mmCIF file of C-alpha atoms in Angstrom:
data_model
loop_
_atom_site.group_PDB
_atom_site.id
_atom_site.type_symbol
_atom_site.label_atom_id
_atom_site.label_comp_id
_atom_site.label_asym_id
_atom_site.label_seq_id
_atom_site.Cartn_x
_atom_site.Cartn_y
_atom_site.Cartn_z
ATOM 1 C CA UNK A 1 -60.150 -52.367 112.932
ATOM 2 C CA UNK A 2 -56.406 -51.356 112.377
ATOM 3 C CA UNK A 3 -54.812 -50.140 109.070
ATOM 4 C CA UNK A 4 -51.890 -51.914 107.421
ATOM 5 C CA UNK A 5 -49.088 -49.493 106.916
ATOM 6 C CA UNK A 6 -45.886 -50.292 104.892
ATOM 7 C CA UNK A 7 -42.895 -48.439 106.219
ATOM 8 C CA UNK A 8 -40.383 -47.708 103.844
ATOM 9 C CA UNK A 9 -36.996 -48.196 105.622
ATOM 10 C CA UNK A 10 -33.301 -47.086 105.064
ATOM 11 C CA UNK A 11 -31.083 -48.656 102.361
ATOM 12 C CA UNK A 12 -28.206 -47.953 104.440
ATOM 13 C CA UNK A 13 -27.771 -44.329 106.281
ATOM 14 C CA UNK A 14 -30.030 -44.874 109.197
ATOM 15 C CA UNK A 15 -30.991 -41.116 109.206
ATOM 16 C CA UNK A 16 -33.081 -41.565 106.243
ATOM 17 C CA UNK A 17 -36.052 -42.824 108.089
ATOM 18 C CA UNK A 18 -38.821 -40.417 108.568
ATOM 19 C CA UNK A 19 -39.924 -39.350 111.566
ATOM 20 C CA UNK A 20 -43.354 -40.358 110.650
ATOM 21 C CA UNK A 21 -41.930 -43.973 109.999
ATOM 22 C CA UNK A 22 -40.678 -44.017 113.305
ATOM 23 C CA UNK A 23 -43.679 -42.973 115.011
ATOM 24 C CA UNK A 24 -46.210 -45.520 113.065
ATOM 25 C CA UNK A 25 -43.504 -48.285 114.899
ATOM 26 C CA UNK A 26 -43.930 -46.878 118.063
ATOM 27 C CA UNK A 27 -47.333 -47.170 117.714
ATOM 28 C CA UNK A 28 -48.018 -50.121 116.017
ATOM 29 C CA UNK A 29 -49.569 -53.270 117.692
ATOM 30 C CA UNK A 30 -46.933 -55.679 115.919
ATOM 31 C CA UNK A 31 -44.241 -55.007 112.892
ATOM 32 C CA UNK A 32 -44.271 -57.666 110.350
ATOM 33 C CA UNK A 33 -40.546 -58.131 109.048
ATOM 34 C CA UNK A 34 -38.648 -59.709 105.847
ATOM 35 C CA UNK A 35 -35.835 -60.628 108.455
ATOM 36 C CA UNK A 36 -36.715 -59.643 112.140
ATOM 37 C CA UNK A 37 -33.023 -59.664 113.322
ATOM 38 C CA UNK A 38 -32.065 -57.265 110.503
ATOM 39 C CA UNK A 39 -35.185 -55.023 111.896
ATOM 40 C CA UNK A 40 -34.520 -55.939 115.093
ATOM 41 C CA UNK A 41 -31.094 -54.548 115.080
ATOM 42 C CA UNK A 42 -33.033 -50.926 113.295
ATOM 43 C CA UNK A 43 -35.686 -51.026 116.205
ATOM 44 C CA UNK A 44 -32.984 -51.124 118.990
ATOM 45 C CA UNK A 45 -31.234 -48.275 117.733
ATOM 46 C CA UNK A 46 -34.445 -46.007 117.422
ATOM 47 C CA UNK A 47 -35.212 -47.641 121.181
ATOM 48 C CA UNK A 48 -38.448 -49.114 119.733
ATOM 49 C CA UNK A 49 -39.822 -51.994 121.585
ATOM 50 C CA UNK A 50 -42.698 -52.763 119.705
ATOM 51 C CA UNK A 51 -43.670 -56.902 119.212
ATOM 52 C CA UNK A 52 -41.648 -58.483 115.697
ATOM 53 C CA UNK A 53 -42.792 -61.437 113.680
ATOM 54 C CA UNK A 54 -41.177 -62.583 110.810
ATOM 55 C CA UNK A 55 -43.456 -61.748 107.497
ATOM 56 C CA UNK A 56 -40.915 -63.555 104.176
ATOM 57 C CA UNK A 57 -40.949 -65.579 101.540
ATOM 58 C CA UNK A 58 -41.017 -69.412 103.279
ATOM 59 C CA UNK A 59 -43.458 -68.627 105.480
ATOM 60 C CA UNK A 60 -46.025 -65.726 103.947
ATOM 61 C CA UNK A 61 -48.425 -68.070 103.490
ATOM 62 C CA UNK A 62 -48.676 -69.693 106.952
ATOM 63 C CA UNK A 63 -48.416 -66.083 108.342
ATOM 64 C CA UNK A 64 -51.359 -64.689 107.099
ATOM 65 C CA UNK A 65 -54.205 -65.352 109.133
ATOM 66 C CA UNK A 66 -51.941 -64.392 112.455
ATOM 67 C CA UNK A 67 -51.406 -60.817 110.728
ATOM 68 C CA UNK A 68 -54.724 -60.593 110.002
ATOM 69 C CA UNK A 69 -55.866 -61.538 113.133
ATOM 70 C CA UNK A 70 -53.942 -58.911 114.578
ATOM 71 C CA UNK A 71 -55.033 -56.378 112.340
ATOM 72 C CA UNK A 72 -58.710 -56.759 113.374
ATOM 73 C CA UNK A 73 -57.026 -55.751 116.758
ATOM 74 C CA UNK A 74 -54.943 -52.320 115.698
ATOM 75 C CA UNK A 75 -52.632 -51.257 113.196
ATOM 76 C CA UNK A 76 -50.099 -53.391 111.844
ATOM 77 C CA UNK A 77 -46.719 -52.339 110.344
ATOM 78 C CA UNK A 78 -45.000 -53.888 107.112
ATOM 79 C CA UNK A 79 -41.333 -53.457 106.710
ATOM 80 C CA UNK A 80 -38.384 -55.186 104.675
ATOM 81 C CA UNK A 81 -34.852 -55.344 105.003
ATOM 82 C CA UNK A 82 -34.054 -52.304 103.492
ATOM 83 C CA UNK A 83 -36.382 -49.796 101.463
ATOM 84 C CA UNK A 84 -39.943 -49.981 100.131
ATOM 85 C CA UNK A 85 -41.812 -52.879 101.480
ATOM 86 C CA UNK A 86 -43.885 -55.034 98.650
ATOM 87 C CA UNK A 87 -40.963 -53.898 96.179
ATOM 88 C CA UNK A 88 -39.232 -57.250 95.726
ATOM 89 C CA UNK A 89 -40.232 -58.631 98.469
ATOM 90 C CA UNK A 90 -43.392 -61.168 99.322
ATOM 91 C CA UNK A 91 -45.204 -57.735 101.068
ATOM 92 C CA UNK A 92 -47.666 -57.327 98.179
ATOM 93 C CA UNK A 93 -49.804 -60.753 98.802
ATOM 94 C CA UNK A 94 -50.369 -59.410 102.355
ATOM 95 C CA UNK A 95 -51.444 -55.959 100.680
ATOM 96 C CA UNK A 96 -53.823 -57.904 98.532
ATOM 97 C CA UNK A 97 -54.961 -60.057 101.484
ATOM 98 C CA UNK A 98 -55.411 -57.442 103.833
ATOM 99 C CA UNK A 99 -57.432 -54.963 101.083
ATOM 100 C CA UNK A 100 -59.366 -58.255 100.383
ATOM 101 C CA UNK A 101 -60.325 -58.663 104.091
ATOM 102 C CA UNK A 102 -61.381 -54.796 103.938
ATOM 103 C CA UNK A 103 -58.464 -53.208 106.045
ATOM 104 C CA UNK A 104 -57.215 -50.038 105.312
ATOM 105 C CA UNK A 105 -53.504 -50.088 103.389
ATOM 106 C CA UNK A 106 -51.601 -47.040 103.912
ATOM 107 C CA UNK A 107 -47.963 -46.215 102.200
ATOM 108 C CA UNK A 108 -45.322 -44.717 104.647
ATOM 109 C CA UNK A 109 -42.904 -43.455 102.213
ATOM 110 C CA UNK A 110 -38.823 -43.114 102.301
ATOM 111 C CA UNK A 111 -35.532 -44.950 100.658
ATOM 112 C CA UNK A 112 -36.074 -46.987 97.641
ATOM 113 C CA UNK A 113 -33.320 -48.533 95.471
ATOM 114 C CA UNK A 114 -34.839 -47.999 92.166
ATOM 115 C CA UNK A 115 -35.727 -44.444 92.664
ATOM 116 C CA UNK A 116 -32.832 -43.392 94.396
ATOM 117 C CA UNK A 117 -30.020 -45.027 92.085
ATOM 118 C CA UNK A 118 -32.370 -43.687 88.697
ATOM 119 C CA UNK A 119 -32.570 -39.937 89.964
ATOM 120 C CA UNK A 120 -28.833 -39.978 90.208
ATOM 121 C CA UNK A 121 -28.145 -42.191 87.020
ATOM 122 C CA UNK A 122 -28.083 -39.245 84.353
ATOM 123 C CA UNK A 123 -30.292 -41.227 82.317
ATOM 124 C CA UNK A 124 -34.127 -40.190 81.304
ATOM 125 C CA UNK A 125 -36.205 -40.396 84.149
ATOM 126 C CA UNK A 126 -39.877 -39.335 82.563
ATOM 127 C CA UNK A 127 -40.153 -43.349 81.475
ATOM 128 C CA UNK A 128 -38.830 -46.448 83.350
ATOM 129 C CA UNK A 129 -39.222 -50.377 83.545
ATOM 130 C CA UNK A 130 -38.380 -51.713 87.117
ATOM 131 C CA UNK A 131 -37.352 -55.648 86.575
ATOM 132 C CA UNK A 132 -35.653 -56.562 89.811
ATOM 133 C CA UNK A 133 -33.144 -59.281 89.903
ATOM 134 C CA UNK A 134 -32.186 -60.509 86.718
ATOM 135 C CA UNK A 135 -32.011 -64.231 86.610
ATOM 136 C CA UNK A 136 -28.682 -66.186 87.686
ATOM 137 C CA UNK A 137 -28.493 -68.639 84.611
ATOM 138 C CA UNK A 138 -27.013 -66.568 81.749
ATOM 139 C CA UNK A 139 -29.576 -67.991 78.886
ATOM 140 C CA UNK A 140 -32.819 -66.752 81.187
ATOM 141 C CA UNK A 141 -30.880 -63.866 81.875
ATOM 142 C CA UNK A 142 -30.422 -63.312 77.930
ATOM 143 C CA UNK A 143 -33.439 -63.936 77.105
ATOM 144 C CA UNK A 144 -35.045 -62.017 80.272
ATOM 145 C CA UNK A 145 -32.918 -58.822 78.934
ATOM 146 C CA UNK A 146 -33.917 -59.481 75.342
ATOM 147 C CA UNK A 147 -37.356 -59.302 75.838
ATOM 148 C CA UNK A 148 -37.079 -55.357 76.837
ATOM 149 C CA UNK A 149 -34.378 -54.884 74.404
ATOM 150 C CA UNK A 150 -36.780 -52.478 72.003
ATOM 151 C CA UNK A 151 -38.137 -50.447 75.130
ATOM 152 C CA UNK A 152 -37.523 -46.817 75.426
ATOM 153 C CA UNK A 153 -37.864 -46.939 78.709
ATOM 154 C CA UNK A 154 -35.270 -46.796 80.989
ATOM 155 C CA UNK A 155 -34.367 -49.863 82.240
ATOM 156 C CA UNK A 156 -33.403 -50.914 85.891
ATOM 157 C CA UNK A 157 -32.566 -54.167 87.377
ATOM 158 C CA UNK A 158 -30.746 -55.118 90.808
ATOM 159 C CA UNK A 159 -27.933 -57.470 90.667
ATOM 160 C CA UNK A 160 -25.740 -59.372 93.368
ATOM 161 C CA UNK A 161 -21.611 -58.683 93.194
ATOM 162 C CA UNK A 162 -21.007 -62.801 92.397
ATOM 163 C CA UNK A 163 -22.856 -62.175 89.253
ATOM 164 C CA UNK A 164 -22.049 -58.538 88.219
ATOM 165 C CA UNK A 165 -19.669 -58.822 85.729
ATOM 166 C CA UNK A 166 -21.575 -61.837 84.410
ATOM 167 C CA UNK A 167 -24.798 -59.593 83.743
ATOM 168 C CA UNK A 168 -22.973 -56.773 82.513
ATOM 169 C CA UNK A 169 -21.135 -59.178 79.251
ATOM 170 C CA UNK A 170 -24.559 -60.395 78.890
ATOM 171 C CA UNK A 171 -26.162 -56.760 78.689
ATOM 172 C CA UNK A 172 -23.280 -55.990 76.560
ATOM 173 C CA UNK A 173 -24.156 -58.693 74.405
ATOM 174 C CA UNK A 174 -28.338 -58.497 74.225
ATOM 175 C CA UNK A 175 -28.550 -54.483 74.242
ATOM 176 C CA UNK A 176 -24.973 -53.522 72.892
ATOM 177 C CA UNK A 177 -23.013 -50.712 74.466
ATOM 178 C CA UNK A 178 -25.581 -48.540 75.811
ATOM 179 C CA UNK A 179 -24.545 -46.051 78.713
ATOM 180 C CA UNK A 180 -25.211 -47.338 82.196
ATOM 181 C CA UNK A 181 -24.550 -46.514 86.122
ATOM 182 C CA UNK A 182 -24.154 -49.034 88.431
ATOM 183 C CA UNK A 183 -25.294 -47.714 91.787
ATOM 184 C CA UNK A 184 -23.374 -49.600 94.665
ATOM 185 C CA UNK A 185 -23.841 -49.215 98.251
ATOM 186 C CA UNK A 186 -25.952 -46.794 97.705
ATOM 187 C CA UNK A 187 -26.298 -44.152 100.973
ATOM 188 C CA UNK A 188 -23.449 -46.940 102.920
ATOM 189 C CA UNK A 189 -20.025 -45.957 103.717
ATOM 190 C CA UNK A 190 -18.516 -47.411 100.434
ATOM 191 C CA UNK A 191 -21.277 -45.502 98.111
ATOM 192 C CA UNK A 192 -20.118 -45.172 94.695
ATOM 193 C CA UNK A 193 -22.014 -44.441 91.629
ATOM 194 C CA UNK A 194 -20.279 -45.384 87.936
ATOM 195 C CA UNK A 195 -21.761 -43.681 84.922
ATOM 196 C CA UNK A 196 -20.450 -44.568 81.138
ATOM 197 C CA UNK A 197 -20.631 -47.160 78.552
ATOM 198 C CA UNK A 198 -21.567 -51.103 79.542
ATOM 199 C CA UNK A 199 -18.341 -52.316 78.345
ATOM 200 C CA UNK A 200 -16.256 -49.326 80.385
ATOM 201 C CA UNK A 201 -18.513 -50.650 83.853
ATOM 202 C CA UNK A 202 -17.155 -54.193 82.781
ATOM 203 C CA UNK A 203 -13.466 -53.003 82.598
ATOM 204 C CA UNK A 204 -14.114 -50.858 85.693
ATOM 205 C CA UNK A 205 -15.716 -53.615 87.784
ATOM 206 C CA UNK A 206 -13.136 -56.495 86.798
ATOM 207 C CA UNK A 207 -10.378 -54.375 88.482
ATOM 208 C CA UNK A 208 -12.080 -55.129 91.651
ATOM 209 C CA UNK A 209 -13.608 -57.531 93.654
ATOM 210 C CA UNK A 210 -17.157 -56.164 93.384
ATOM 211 C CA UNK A 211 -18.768 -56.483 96.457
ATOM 212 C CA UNK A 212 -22.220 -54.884 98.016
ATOM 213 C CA UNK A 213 -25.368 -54.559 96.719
ATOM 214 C CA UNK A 214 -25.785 -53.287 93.014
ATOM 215 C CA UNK A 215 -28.921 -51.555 90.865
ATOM 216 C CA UNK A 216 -28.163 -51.174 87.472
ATOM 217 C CA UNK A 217 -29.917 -47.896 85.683
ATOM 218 C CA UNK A 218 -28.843 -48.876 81.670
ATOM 219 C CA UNK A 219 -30.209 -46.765 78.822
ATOM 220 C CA UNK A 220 -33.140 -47.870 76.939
ATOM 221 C CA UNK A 221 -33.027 -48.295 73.243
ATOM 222 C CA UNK A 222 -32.823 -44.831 71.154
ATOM 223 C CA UNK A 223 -34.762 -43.802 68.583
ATOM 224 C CA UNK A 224 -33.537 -44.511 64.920
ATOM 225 C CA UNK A 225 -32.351 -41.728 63.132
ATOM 226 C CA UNK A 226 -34.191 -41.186 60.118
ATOM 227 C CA UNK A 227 -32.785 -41.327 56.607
ATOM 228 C CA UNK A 228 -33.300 -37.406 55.244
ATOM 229 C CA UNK A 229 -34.818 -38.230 51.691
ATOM 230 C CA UNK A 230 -32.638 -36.424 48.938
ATOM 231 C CA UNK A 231 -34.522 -33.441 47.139
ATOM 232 C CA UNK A 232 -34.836 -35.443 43.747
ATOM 233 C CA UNK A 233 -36.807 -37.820 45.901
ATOM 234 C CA UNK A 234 -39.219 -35.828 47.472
ATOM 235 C CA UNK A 235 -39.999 -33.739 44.193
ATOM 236 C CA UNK A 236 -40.972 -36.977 42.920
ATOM 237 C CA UNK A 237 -43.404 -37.750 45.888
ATOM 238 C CA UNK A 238 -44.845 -34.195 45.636
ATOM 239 C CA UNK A 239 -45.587 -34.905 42.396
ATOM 240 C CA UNK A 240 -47.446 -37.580 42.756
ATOM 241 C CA UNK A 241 -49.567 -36.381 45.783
ATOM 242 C CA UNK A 242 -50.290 -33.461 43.810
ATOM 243 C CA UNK A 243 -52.237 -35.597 41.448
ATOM 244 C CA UNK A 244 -54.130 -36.875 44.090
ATOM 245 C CA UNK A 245 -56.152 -33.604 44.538
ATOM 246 C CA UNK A 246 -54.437 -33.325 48.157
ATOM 247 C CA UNK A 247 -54.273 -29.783 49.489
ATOM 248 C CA UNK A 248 -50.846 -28.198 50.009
ATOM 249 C CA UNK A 249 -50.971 -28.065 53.593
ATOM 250 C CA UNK A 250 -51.945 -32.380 53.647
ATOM 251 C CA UNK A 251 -49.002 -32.865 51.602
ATOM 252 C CA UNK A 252 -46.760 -30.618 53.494
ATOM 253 C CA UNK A 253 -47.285 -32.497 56.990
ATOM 254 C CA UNK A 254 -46.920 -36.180 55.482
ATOM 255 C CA UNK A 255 -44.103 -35.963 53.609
ATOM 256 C CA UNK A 256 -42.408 -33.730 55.800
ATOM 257 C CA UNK A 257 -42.606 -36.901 58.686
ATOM 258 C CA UNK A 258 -42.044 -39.703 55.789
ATOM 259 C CA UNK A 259 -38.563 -37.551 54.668
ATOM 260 C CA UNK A 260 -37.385 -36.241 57.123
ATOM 261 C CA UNK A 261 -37.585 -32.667 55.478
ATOM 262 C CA UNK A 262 -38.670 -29.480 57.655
ATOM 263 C CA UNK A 263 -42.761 -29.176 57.237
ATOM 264 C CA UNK A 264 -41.747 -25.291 55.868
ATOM 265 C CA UNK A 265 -39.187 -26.465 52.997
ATOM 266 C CA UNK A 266 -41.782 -29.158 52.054
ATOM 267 C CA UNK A 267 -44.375 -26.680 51.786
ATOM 268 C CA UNK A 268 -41.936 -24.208 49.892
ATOM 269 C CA UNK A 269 -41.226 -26.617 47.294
ATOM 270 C CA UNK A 270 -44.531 -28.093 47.111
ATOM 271 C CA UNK A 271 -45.674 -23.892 46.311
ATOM 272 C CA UNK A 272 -42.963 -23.545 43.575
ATOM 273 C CA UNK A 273 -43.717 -26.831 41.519
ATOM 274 C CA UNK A 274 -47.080 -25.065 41.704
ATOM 275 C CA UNK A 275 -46.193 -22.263 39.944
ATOM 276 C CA UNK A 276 -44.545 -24.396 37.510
#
């Protein structure tokens, strides 16, 4: 019984495939492709002459029992056009198919748009929403970006160069003028990465016939600042907690996060009303 492997591939510098990746095509009894002349043209420069069949969208269905088939026989590989397979791409109902068929699934990592444009984007990387391709009718797309408007999470979405500047107004519009970089080409010979405000990428990107492939790493929404109570204020609160029969130290740590106030000067003032 063989083992399903997906083979991340490059994005665009052909030296980013591992060596690993290279071997498990050697190897493999048959490579499963998004577009087999794209990999095709990959597997004749690595001088790999292992058997392609095409594995996308139109035909996933149809294709697999044949994959499966073959995987009863050895290993099978899973590639796209470029990157992570089963990231935007039909690869993950032949995951599920071939875990539900008990194969073994194995990850070959490498190059991955999302990752590689939000390492470099200067934006917070401990938290991030992945939503793909936005959609090409501006009122889905509005309403797709509005529904993640609140997140904190960094948010990254892949766009095509016909609708760029189209996305970007609507961003503008839905999530205001948060900072962005729009990742082009990324790892290709016209690489460029542009970092700033959503409306400066707009004025950047209508200068020029945008062309290539774009992932856009935008900001997610910031925390409010909080209104620091005035002192009047929280003298009144402390007063009335106090006749609650609430120790100082209770008091100290909830008003301190309802005003805004360091948990030391609540506690300070809280210890001289005390002492009248």
């Amino acid at each position: 019984m063989g083992t399903l492997y997906l083979v991340a591939t490059p994005i665009g510098n052909l030296e980013d495939i591992s060596p690993r990746g290279l071997r498990i095509l050697r190897e493999a009894l048959l490579i499963a492709a998004e577009d087999t002349r794209h990999t095709g043209a990959l597997l004749k420069h690595f001088d790999i002459q292992t058997p392609l069949t095409s594995y996308w969208e139109h035909n996933k269905l149809n294709k697999l029992d044949f994959i499966l088939e073959k995987l009863s026989m050895g290993d099978v590989a899973l590639v796209s056009d470029a990157g992570t397979p089963a990231i935007n791409d039909p690869g993950y109902e032949l995951v599920q198919a071939a875990l539900a068929s008990d194969f073994n699934v194995m990850p070959v990592p490498g190059p991955s748009a999302p990752i590689a444009a939000l390492t470099v984007s200067g934006l917070p990387t401990d938290s991030f929403l992945y939503l793909g391709y936005l959609p090409s009718k501006s009122t889905e797309r509005r309403k797709s970006v509005g529904q993640v408007s609140n997140l904190s999470y960094t948010l990254i979405f892949l766009e095509s160069p016909h609708r760029l500047i189209d996305s970007l107004e609507d961003i503008l519009a839905v999530l205001g003028d948060r900072r962005i970089c729009v990742a082009r080409e990324m790892t290709k010979f016209y690489e460029e990465y542009w970092r700033g405000q959503v409306s400066g990428a707009i004025e950047h990107f209508k200068s020029k016939d945008p062309r290539g492939e774009f992932t856009l790493v935008i900001e997610g929404k910031m925390k409010e600042e909080r209104s620091v109570w005035a002192e009047i204020e929280l003298l009144s609160a402390i007063k009335k907690e106090l006749e609650n029969d609430k120790s100082t130290k209770e008091i100290s740590a909830e008003l301190a996060e309802a005003s805004g106030w360091n948990k030391r000067d609540v506690y300070n003032l809280i210890t001289k009303l005390q002492k009248g």
